[in-house]
Amino acid sequence: MNLKELVTGVQGEKQFLLGNEAAVRGVIEAGVSIAATYPGTPSSEIGNVLSVLAKDANIYFEFSTNEKVAMEVAATAAASGLRSFTFMKHVGMNVASDSFMTTAYSGVRGGMVILSADDPSLFSSQNEQDTRNYARLANVPVLEPSNCQEVKDMVKYAFDLSEQFGIPVIVRTTTRVSHMRGVVEFGDVKDNSSNNENHWKRGHFDKDPSKFVPVPAFAGEMHVRLWDKMHKIEEITNKSDLNKEISFDDDKKYGVISSSSAYNYAHDVVKFNDLNMDILKLGFSYPFPKEKVAEFLSDLDEVFVVEEVDPIAERDTLAIIGEKNLNVVVHGKLDGTFPLYHEFNSDVVADGINKILNFKQDTSLAYSSSLEELSAEIPSRAPVLCAGCPHRAMYYGINKAIEELGLKTSDVIFASDIGCYTLGINPPYNAADYLLSMGSSVGDGCGFSVSTDQKVASFIGDSTFFHSGISPLINAVHNKHNFVLTVLDNRITAMTGGQPNPGIPIDGMGDEAPEISVRKLALACGCDYVRVINPFNLEQVIKTYKEAFERDDTAVIISKAPCTLIKGLAKKPPVTFIESNCNNCDKCVSELACPAISKINGKITLDASQCDGCNVCIQVCRYGALQAGRE
Amino acid sequence: MYVFKFADMERYRQAGSEKMDNHYNIYICGVGGQGIIKTSTIIGEAAMNQGLDVVMSEIHGMSQRGGSVSTELKIGGYNSSIIPNEGADMLLSFEPIETIRGLDKVNSETKIVFNTHPIVPSSSDKAYPSVDAITKTLKENFKHVLPIDGTQLAIEAGSVLALNMVLLGAVTADDNFPLSKESVIEAMKNNLKPKFHEMNLKAIESGYKSIKG
């Protein structure tokens, strides 16, 4: 499919779309004018697609420096009467939460939708937090699509709902919804034509401090209005078609309540095992549709609540049973029927229901012992730093510097951060000892340097530094903390798929933009020692780190070289391997661990098709077995 | 592994219900960068164009950095995009040891098509097993084991990058596969650049022949 069809596609047309692409179509159909994000998997592709389509779709789009800024861009747009969209991964909500909480109070004029993508089973995240908790914390509505069509339809509906009640609305997805691909039928597109010389429409902010300035006198009233809105919306959730019963049988003893991706598994298990249970699917799950749930429960003896991450609908169901004095047994996460963590699938849901209904037959296949042995002995294949990755060279160099300074590994604490460079945790680099969140490496450096006598090396990427590394760096300098901060400036937001950030001269819509200098920022924060190094020059790397570790202030090293995955970079010739020179010392494999070099059947082997020509291995090999390739 | 099976696998396998003749689950696995997601998307789009219900699951992000990658594609009236254990009609593997990692999805009737060219992990705790031993052990345990040297066929078609097209061709050769080769080729053309179409057609054809003989 050509992505442009997300803009040009007409009502009734069908496309095979990723959940995140379906979200973009929903945004386009809803006539959104302003969109902002900070990239985070599993929501990243929404930004990648909007970045390409924004101008065609009359949308202003930006990659903001962090999720809080993105939330503020969207909130002010909606306060000015425009439809606005912000989206992030679940942990992005933590960063955005300070402004998000108050946006619930002040409300909106144009529709404002927040898509937050949860990551059960932590495919690319540091925790499994559940966005539905934020909806309850701030008290705003939640929609939970289960498939790509619903993503498109619910995003679109969320804007109508938001506008009708003047409240921001959350659309909660999971990895398996955002990264599901399915057939999506397009709907009609609401006009969002520009009313000025820009490609997007301008609104007007009509002043009303009692609505938009939460000083105590006004904020108290705002809280009353928020509850008033939510009580009215609860009447809608009780009637909404998004909360629907899927009927499989008239036998009313057992039933299922479910939402999001978990609903898909529950549906297939009930259907394909003839379990004779009706399912209440909660697509509009907060405010919790109490009356609808109570009505569903009224015929039942026992109910399974099937939901991923936290037992939220389960607790709400128990509360209604108590409130209405119903006699229904609830099976969910709290009674141990289903796991409290990790994503579900049909097998997990069937196993849980089987604990109560005992419907499964044991028909496991038997295999030869040779297969069991083979399965136990296959090598692991964890994600690794790419061949030619500048981070590998830097990690190799810092470890050499530590060795040459006569320090033990236990003498140096590595505080890591969120990005590809977290993969430095793997051997042989072993360069990640502590990690909390985006930007935490800098604050962690502050804490470790006053709490221990160990050396501290903090690592942060360029995009993460702009996101939330600057204020802790000011803290470090002002409070005289002693550590070495490395900014791994690879000229892109790499881990999420290569989005621009303020350090490069291009913005989210592909236009030229001012480039913000990490070096000047570090100097402006008051750092006396700021060095820009080329990580592929090992001698320079080792020398600089030795110097920095000897200091007693906050030293900043900017390790600057572009990510090898950036498109359009000049190709360098692959390294040449001269087998007759190889002494089998294995340093290139055991200390550098580049995926282009492996040891197969006792021999060093270089895969020229993988080699990126970074030439770092040449500097590692003492025997001249690895030599620069010719053009 | 092999922990759970549906109570009535036959019923499950037929369960596309309304469209039970056209149900088909493919588990595709390999190593990041081999074109696995694109291959699955092409099959999915072809299924949509033939009017079939189709859902697919893919994983992006950290797992792409040279790690194991898999997609799951389900044709027929399924809501879940994840194939249950032992629920695959075909296991299509781009790399020998990734085949072993995908065996949870396999039952005794599953077609196991795999590329015999290994990608050896650069740093790993364990030695890479011999491909012959993998093939032999698989054949001892499963009825339909179809190893092909997809990498070689791709090179012959014009580029090692056409490996995914060779394997796409191999899928269309399975008699139970509910999509026509023509509709898969149409979807390929709609998803990949015209300058590669000729090479891709060659690769699809050689993958098809490697199974059909």
PDB file of N, CA and C in Angstrom, chain A residues 102-167:
ATOM      1  N   THR A 102      -3.944  18.232  34.832  1.00  0.00           N
ATOM      2  CA  THR A 102      -4.634  19.519  34.887  1.00  0.00           C
ATOM      3  C   THR A 102      -5.472  19.761  33.646  1.00  0.00           C
ATOM      4  N   THR A 103      -5.076  19.147  32.512  1.00  0.00           N
ATOM      5  CA  THR A 103      -5.902  19.271  31.304  1.00  0.00           C
ATOM      6  C   THR A 103      -7.291  18.673  31.552  1.00  0.00           C
ATOM      7  N   ALA A 104      -7.340  17.634  32.374  1.00  0.00           N
ATOM      8  CA  ALA A 104      -8.643  17.058  32.723  1.00  0.00           C
ATOM      9  C   ALA A 104      -9.507  18.091  33.434  1.00  0.00           C
ATOM     10  N   TYR A 105      -8.899  18.896  34.287  1.00  0.00           N
ATOM     11  CA  TYR A 105      -9.629  19.944  35.011  1.00  0.00           C
ATOM     12  C   TYR A 105     -10.081  21.072  34.081  1.00  0.00           C
ATOM     13  N   SER A 106      -9.099  21.581  33.306  1.00  0.00           N
ATOM     14  CA  SER A 106      -9.430  22.764  32.508  1.00  0.00           C
ATOM     15  C   SER A 106     -10.321  22.407  31.326  1.00  0.00           C
ATOM     16  N   GLY A 107     -10.158  21.177  30.813  1.00  0.00           N
ATOM     17  CA  GLY A 107     -10.991  20.761  29.698  1.00  0.00           C
ATOM     18  C   GLY A 107     -10.536  21.352  28.383  1.00  0.00           C
ATOM     19  N   VAL A 108     -11.325  21.104  27.341  1.00  0.00           N
ATOM     20  CA  VAL A 108     -10.935  21.501  25.987  1.00  0.00           C
ATOM     21  C   VAL A 108     -12.129  22.115  25.262  1.00  0.00           C
ATOM     22  N   ARG A 109     -11.842  22.788  24.165  1.00  0.00           N
ATOM     23  CA  ARG A 109     -12.913  23.321  23.295  1.00  0.00           C
ATOM     24  C   ARG A 109     -13.002  22.498  22.017  1.00  0.00           C
ATOM     25  N   GLY A 110     -11.858  22.363  21.326  1.00  0.00           N
ATOM     26  CA  GLY A 110     -11.810  21.395  20.214  1.00  0.00           C
ATOM     27  C   GLY A 110     -11.562  20.018  20.808  1.00  0.00           C
ATOM     28  N   GLY A 111     -11.847  18.971  20.045  1.00  0.00           N
ATOM     29  CA  GLY A 111     -11.621  17.622  20.566  1.00  0.00           C
ATOM     30  C   GLY A 111     -10.145  17.344  20.789  1.00  0.00           C
ATOM     31  N   MET A 112      -9.821  16.698  21.920  1.00  0.00           N
ATOM     32  CA  MET A 112      -8.432  16.324  22.195  1.00  0.00           C
ATOM     33  C   MET A 112      -8.374  14.851  22.571  1.00  0.00           C
ATOM     34  N   VAL A 113      -7.553  14.107  21.842  1.00  0.00           N
ATOM     35  CA  VAL A 113      -7.435  12.671  22.089  1.00  0.00           C
ATOM     36  C   VAL A 113      -5.978  12.322  22.382  1.00  0.00           C
ATOM     37  N   ILE A 114      -5.819  11.481  23.405  1.00  0.00           N
ATOM     38  CA  ILE A 114      -4.498  10.995  23.804  1.00  0.00           C
ATOM     39  C   ILE A 114      -4.482   9.494  23.548  1.00  0.00           C
ATOM     40  N   LEU A 115      -3.629   9.041  22.639  1.00  0.00           N
ATOM     41  CA  LEU A 115      -3.489   7.593  22.457  1.00  0.00           C
ATOM     42  C   LEU A 115      -2.257   7.137  23.237  1.00  0.00           C
ATOM     43  N   SER A 116      -2.474   6.195  24.140  1.00  0.00           N
ATOM     44  CA  SER A 116      -1.356   5.667  24.917  1.00  0.00           C
ATOM     45  C   SER A 116      -1.274   4.163  24.697  1.00  0.00           C
ATOM     46  N   ALA A 117      -0.101   3.694  24.268  1.00  0.00           N
ATOM     47  CA  ALA A 117       0.069   2.283  23.894  1.00  0.00           C
ATOM     48  C   ALA A 117       0.802   1.528  24.994  1.00  0.00           C
ATOM     49  N   ASP A 118       0.072   0.599  25.619  1.00  0.00           N
ATOM     50  CA  ASP A 118       0.668  -0.229  26.674  1.00  0.00           C
ATOM     51  C   ASP A 118       1.489  -1.349  26.047  1.00  0.00           C
ATOM     52  N   ASP A 119       2.391  -1.901  26.837  1.00  0.00           N
ATOM     53  CA  ASP A 119       3.302  -2.919  26.306  1.00  0.00           C
ATOM     54  C   ASP A 119       3.358  -4.144  27.220  1.00  0.00           C
ATOM     55  N   PRO A 120       2.232  -4.898  27.309  1.00  0.00           N
ATOM     56  CA  PRO A 120       2.263  -6.129  28.109  1.00  0.00           C
ATOM     57  C   PRO A 120       3.342  -7.072  27.568  1.00  0.00           C
ATOM     58  N   SER A 121       4.067  -7.688  28.453  1.00  0.00           N
ATOM     59  CA  SER A 121       5.221  -8.548  28.132  1.00  0.00           C
ATOM     60  C   SER A 121       6.464  -7.749  27.758  1.00  0.00           C
ATOM     61  N   LEU A 122       6.431  -6.430  27.882  1.00  0.00           N
ATOM     62  CA  LEU A 122       7.621  -5.576  27.764  1.00  0.00           C
ATOM     63  C   LEU A 122       8.486  -5.894  26.543  1.00  0.00           C
ATOM     64  N   PHE A 123       7.866  -5.877  25.355  1.00  0.00           N
ATOM     65  CA  PHE A 123       8.652  -6.143  24.153  1.00  0.00           C
ATOM     66  C   PHE A 123       9.744  -5.092  23.983  1.00  0.00           C
ATOM     67  N   SER A 124       9.455  -3.858  24.335  1.00  0.00           N
ATOM     68  CA  SER A 124      10.490  -2.820  24.243  1.00  0.00           C
ATOM     69  C   SER A 124      10.236  -1.727  25.274  1.00  0.00           C
ATOM     70  N   SER A 125      10.099  -2.137  26.530  1.00  0.00           N
ATOM     71  CA  SER A 125       9.798  -1.175  27.592  1.00  0.00           C
ATOM     72  C   SER A 125      10.444  -1.594  28.897  1.00  0.00           C
ATOM     73  N   GLN A 126      10.447  -0.633  29.837  1.00  0.00           N
ATOM     74  CA  GLN A 126      11.049  -0.933  31.138  1.00  0.00           C
ATOM     75  C   GLN A 126      10.026  -1.377  32.173  1.00  0.00           C
ATOM     76  N   ASN A 127       8.726  -1.264  31.865  1.00  0.00           N
ATOM     77  CA  ASN A 127       7.721  -1.769  32.797  1.00  0.00           C
ATOM     78  C   ASN A 127       6.431  -2.105  32.053  1.00  0.00           C
ATOM     79  N   GLU A 128       5.453  -2.617  32.797  1.00  0.00           N
ATOM     80  CA  GLU A 128       4.186  -3.051  32.191  1.00  0.00           C
ATOM     81  C   GLU A 128       3.017  -2.192  32.681  1.00  0.00           C
ATOM     82  N   GLN A 129       3.242  -0.934  33.011  1.00  0.00           N
ATOM     83  CA  GLN A 129       2.161  -0.153  33.621  1.00  0.00           C
ATOM     84  C   GLN A 129       0.938  -0.060  32.709  1.00  0.00           C
ATOM     85  N   ASP A 130      -0.217   0.173  33.336  1.00  0.00           N
ATOM     86  CA  ASP A 130      -1.512   0.116  32.660  1.00  0.00           C
ATOM     87  C   ASP A 130      -2.078   1.530  32.548  1.00  0.00           C
ATOM     88  N   THR A 131      -2.226   2.006  31.326  1.00  0.00           N
ATOM     89  CA  THR A 131      -2.706   3.373  31.096  1.00  0.00           C
ATOM     90  C   THR A 131      -4.078   3.626  31.713  1.00  0.00           C
ATOM     91  N   ARG A 132      -4.873   2.556  31.849  1.00  0.00           N
ATOM     92  CA  ARG A 132      -6.215   2.757  32.418  1.00  0.00           C
ATOM     93  C   ARG A 132      -6.160   3.349  33.825  1.00  0.00           C
ATOM     94  N   ASN A 133      -5.029   3.139  34.530  1.00  0.00           N
ATOM     95  CA  ASN A 133      -4.886   3.764  35.852  1.00  0.00           C
ATOM     96  C   ASN A 133      -4.819   5.285  35.739  1.00  0.00           C
ATOM     97  N   TYR A 134      -4.172   5.771  34.676  1.00  0.00           N
ATOM     98  CA  TYR A 134      -4.087   7.223  34.489  1.00  0.00           C
ATOM     99  C   TYR A 134      -5.455   7.826  34.220  1.00  0.00           C
ATOM    100  N   ALA A 135      -6.293   7.086  33.495  1.00  0.00           N
ATOM    101  CA  ALA A 135      -7.630   7.595  33.215  1.00  0.00           C
ATOM    102  C   ALA A 135      -8.395   7.764  34.524  1.00  0.00           C
ATOM    103  N   ARG A 136      -8.197   6.837  35.442  1.00  0.00           N
ATOM    104  CA  ARG A 136      -8.888   6.908  36.732  1.00  0.00           C
ATOM    105  C   ARG A 136      -8.263   7.979  37.630  1.00  0.00           C
ATOM    106  N   LEU A 137      -6.951   8.126  37.528  1.00  0.00           N
ATOM    107  CA  LEU A 137      -6.257   9.143  38.322  1.00  0.00           C
ATOM    108  C   LEU A 137      -6.718  10.552  37.929  1.00  0.00           C
ATOM    109  N   ALA A 138      -6.792  10.780  36.620  1.00  0.00           N
ATOM    110  CA  ALA A 138      -7.177  12.111  36.153  1.00  0.00           C
ATOM    111  C   ALA A 138      -8.689  12.238  36.011  1.00  0.00           C
ATOM    112  N   ASN A 139      -9.370  11.088  35.921  1.00  0.00           N
ATOM    113  CA  ASN A 139     -10.817  11.033  35.712  1.00  0.00           C
ATOM    114  C   ASN A 139     -11.229  11.515  34.309  1.00  0.00           C
ATOM    115  N   VAL A 140     -10.709  10.816  33.313  1.00  0.00           N
ATOM    116  CA  VAL A 140     -11.122  11.090  31.926  1.00  0.00           C
ATOM    117  C   VAL A 140     -11.528   9.774  31.255  1.00  0.00           C
ATOM    118  N   PRO A 141     -12.368   9.843  30.204  1.00  0.00           N
ATOM    119  CA  PRO A 141     -12.876   8.620  29.568  1.00  0.00           C
ATOM    120  C   PRO A 141     -11.789   7.806  28.854  1.00  0.00           C
ATOM    121  N   VAL A 142     -12.034   6.499  28.754  1.00  0.00           N
ATOM    122  CA  VAL A 142     -11.120   5.584  28.055  1.00  0.00           C
ATOM    123  C   VAL A 142     -11.864   4.737  27.042  1.00  0.00           C
ATOM    124  N   LEU A 143     -11.311   4.678  25.832  1.00  0.00           N
ATOM    125  CA  LEU A 143     -11.788   3.748  24.814  1.00  0.00           C
ATOM    126  C   LEU A 143     -10.709   2.690  24.605  1.00  0.00           C
ATOM    127  N   GLU A 144     -11.148   1.436  24.417  1.00  0.00           N
ATOM    128  CA  GLU A 144     -10.183   0.337  24.262  1.00  0.00           C
ATOM    129  C   GLU A 144     -10.471  -0.486  23.008  1.00  0.00           C
ATOM    130  N   PRO A 145      -9.855  -0.119  21.865  1.00  0.00           N
ATOM    131  CA  PRO A 145     -10.046  -0.911  20.648  1.00  0.00           C
ATOM    132  C   PRO A 145      -9.355  -2.271  20.756  1.00  0.00           C
ATOM    133  N   SER A 146      -9.939  -3.262  20.056  1.00  0.00           N
ATOM    134  CA  SER A 146      -9.359  -4.612  20.040  1.00  0.00           C
ATOM    135  C   SER A 146      -8.707  -4.956  18.709  1.00  0.00           C
ATOM    136  N   ASN A 147      -9.068  -4.240  17.648  1.00  0.00           N
ATOM    137  CA  ASN A 147      -8.487  -4.560  16.343  1.00  0.00           C
ATOM    138  C   ASN A 147      -8.319  -3.282  15.527  1.00  0.00           C
ATOM    139  N   CYS A 148      -7.787  -3.432  14.319  1.00  0.00           N
ATOM    140  CA  CYS A 148      -7.396  -2.258  13.531  1.00  0.00           C
ATOM    141  C   CYS A 148      -8.605  -1.410  13.122  1.00  0.00           C
ATOM    142  N   GLN A 149      -9.699  -2.075  12.742  1.00  0.00           N
ATOM    143  CA  GLN A 149     -10.906  -1.330  12.391  1.00  0.00           C
ATOM    144  C   GLN A 149     -11.377  -0.493  13.589  1.00  0.00           C
ATOM    145  N   GLU A 150     -11.361  -1.108  14.764  1.00  0.00           N
ATOM    146  CA  GLU A 150     -11.799  -0.378  15.958  1.00  0.00           C
ATOM    147  C   GLU A 150     -10.843   0.757  16.315  1.00  0.00           C
ATOM    148  N   VAL A 151      -9.554   0.563  16.066  1.00  0.00           N
ATOM    149  CA  VAL A 151      -8.608   1.655  16.332  1.00  0.00           C
ATOM    150  C   VAL A 151      -9.034   2.879  15.528  1.00  0.00           C
ATOM    151  N   LYS A 152      -9.280   2.666  14.243  1.00  0.00           N
ATOM    152  CA  LYS A 152      -9.675   3.773  13.364  1.00  0.00           C
ATOM    153  C   LYS A 152     -10.999   4.379  13.837  1.00  0.00           C
ATOM    154  N   ASP A 153     -11.975   3.517  14.061  1.00  0.00           N
ATOM    155  CA  ASP A 153     -13.314   4.012  14.421  1.00  0.00           C
ATOM    156  C   ASP A 153     -13.334   4.693  15.792  1.00  0.00           C
ATOM    157  N   MET A 154     -12.615   4.109  16.751  1.00  0.00           N
ATOM    158  CA  MET A 154     -12.664   4.685  18.108  1.00  0.00           C
ATOM    159  C   MET A 154     -11.880   5.983  18.209  1.00  0.00           C
ATOM    160  N   VAL A 155     -10.756   6.079  17.477  1.00  0.00           N
ATOM    161  CA  VAL A 155     -10.021   7.343  17.474  1.00  0.00           C
ATOM    162  C   VAL A 155     -10.949   8.449  16.949  1.00  0.00           C
ATOM    163  N   LYS A 156     -11.643   8.129  15.881  1.00  0.00           N
ATOM    164  CA  LYS A 156     -12.550   9.109  15.287  1.00  0.00           C
ATOM    165  C   LYS A 156     -13.675   9.477  16.270  1.00  0.00           C
ATOM    166  N   TYR A 157     -14.286   8.471  16.869  1.00  0.00           N
ATOM    167  CA  TYR A 157     -15.377   8.715  17.818  1.00  0.00           C
ATOM    168  C   TYR A 157     -14.890   9.499  19.031  1.00  0.00           C
ATOM    169  N   ALA A 158     -13.651   9.215  19.472  1.00  0.00           N
ATOM    170  CA  ALA A 158     -13.100   9.874  20.653  1.00  0.00           C
ATOM    171  C   ALA A 158     -13.091  11.396  20.483  1.00  0.00           C
ATOM    172  N   PHE A 159     -12.864  11.869  19.256  1.00  0.00           N
ATOM    173  CA  PHE A 159     -12.856  13.313  19.022  1.00  0.00           C
ATOM    174  C   PHE A 159     -14.257  13.914  19.192  1.00  0.00           C
ATOM    175  N   ASP A 160     -15.275  13.208  18.705  1.00  0.00           N
ATOM    176  CA  ASP A 160     -16.653  13.687  18.887  1.00  0.00           C
ATOM    177  C   ASP A 160     -17.007  13.751  20.367  1.00  0.00           C
ATOM    178  N   LEU A 161     -16.657  12.678  21.069  1.00  0.00           N
ATOM    179  CA  LEU A 161     -16.956  12.597  22.497  1.00  0.00           C
ATOM    180  C   LEU A 161     -16.249  13.714  23.260  1.00  0.00           C
ATOM    181  N   SER A 162     -14.958  13.900  22.941  1.00  0.00           N
ATOM    182  CA  SER A 162     -14.164  14.927  23.600  1.00  0.00           C
ATOM    183  C   SER A 162     -14.781  16.306  23.407  1.00  0.00           C
ATOM    184  N   GLU A 163     -15.205  16.572  22.168  1.00  0.00           N
ATOM    185  CA  GLU A 163     -15.764  17.881  21.848  1.00  0.00           C
ATOM    186  C   GLU A 163     -17.123  18.080  22.509  1.00  0.00           C
ATOM    187  N   GLN A 164     -17.913  17.001  22.539  1.00  0.00           N
ATOM    188  CA  GLN A 164     -19.259  17.093  23.107  1.00  0.00           C
ATOM    189  C   GLN A 164     -19.215  17.459  24.591  1.00  0.00           C
ATOM    190  N   PHE A 165     -18.227  16.890  25.315  1.00  0.00           N
ATOM    191  CA  PHE A 165     -18.187  17.112  26.757  1.00  0.00           C
ATOM    192  C   PHE A 165     -17.045  18.025  27.198  1.00  0.00           C
ATOM    193  N   GLY A 166     -16.220  18.475  26.246  1.00  0.00           N
ATOM    194  CA  GLY A 166     -15.122  19.373  26.601  1.00  0.00           C
ATOM    195  C   GLY A 166     -14.108  18.714  27.524  1.00  0.00           C
ATOM    196  N   ILE A 167     -13.783  17.467  27.206  1.00  0.00           N
ATOM    197  CA  ILE A 167     -12.877  16.711  28.081  1.00  0.00           C
ATOM    198  C   ILE A 167     -11.900  15.924  27.209  1.00  0.00           C
TER     199      ILE A 167
END
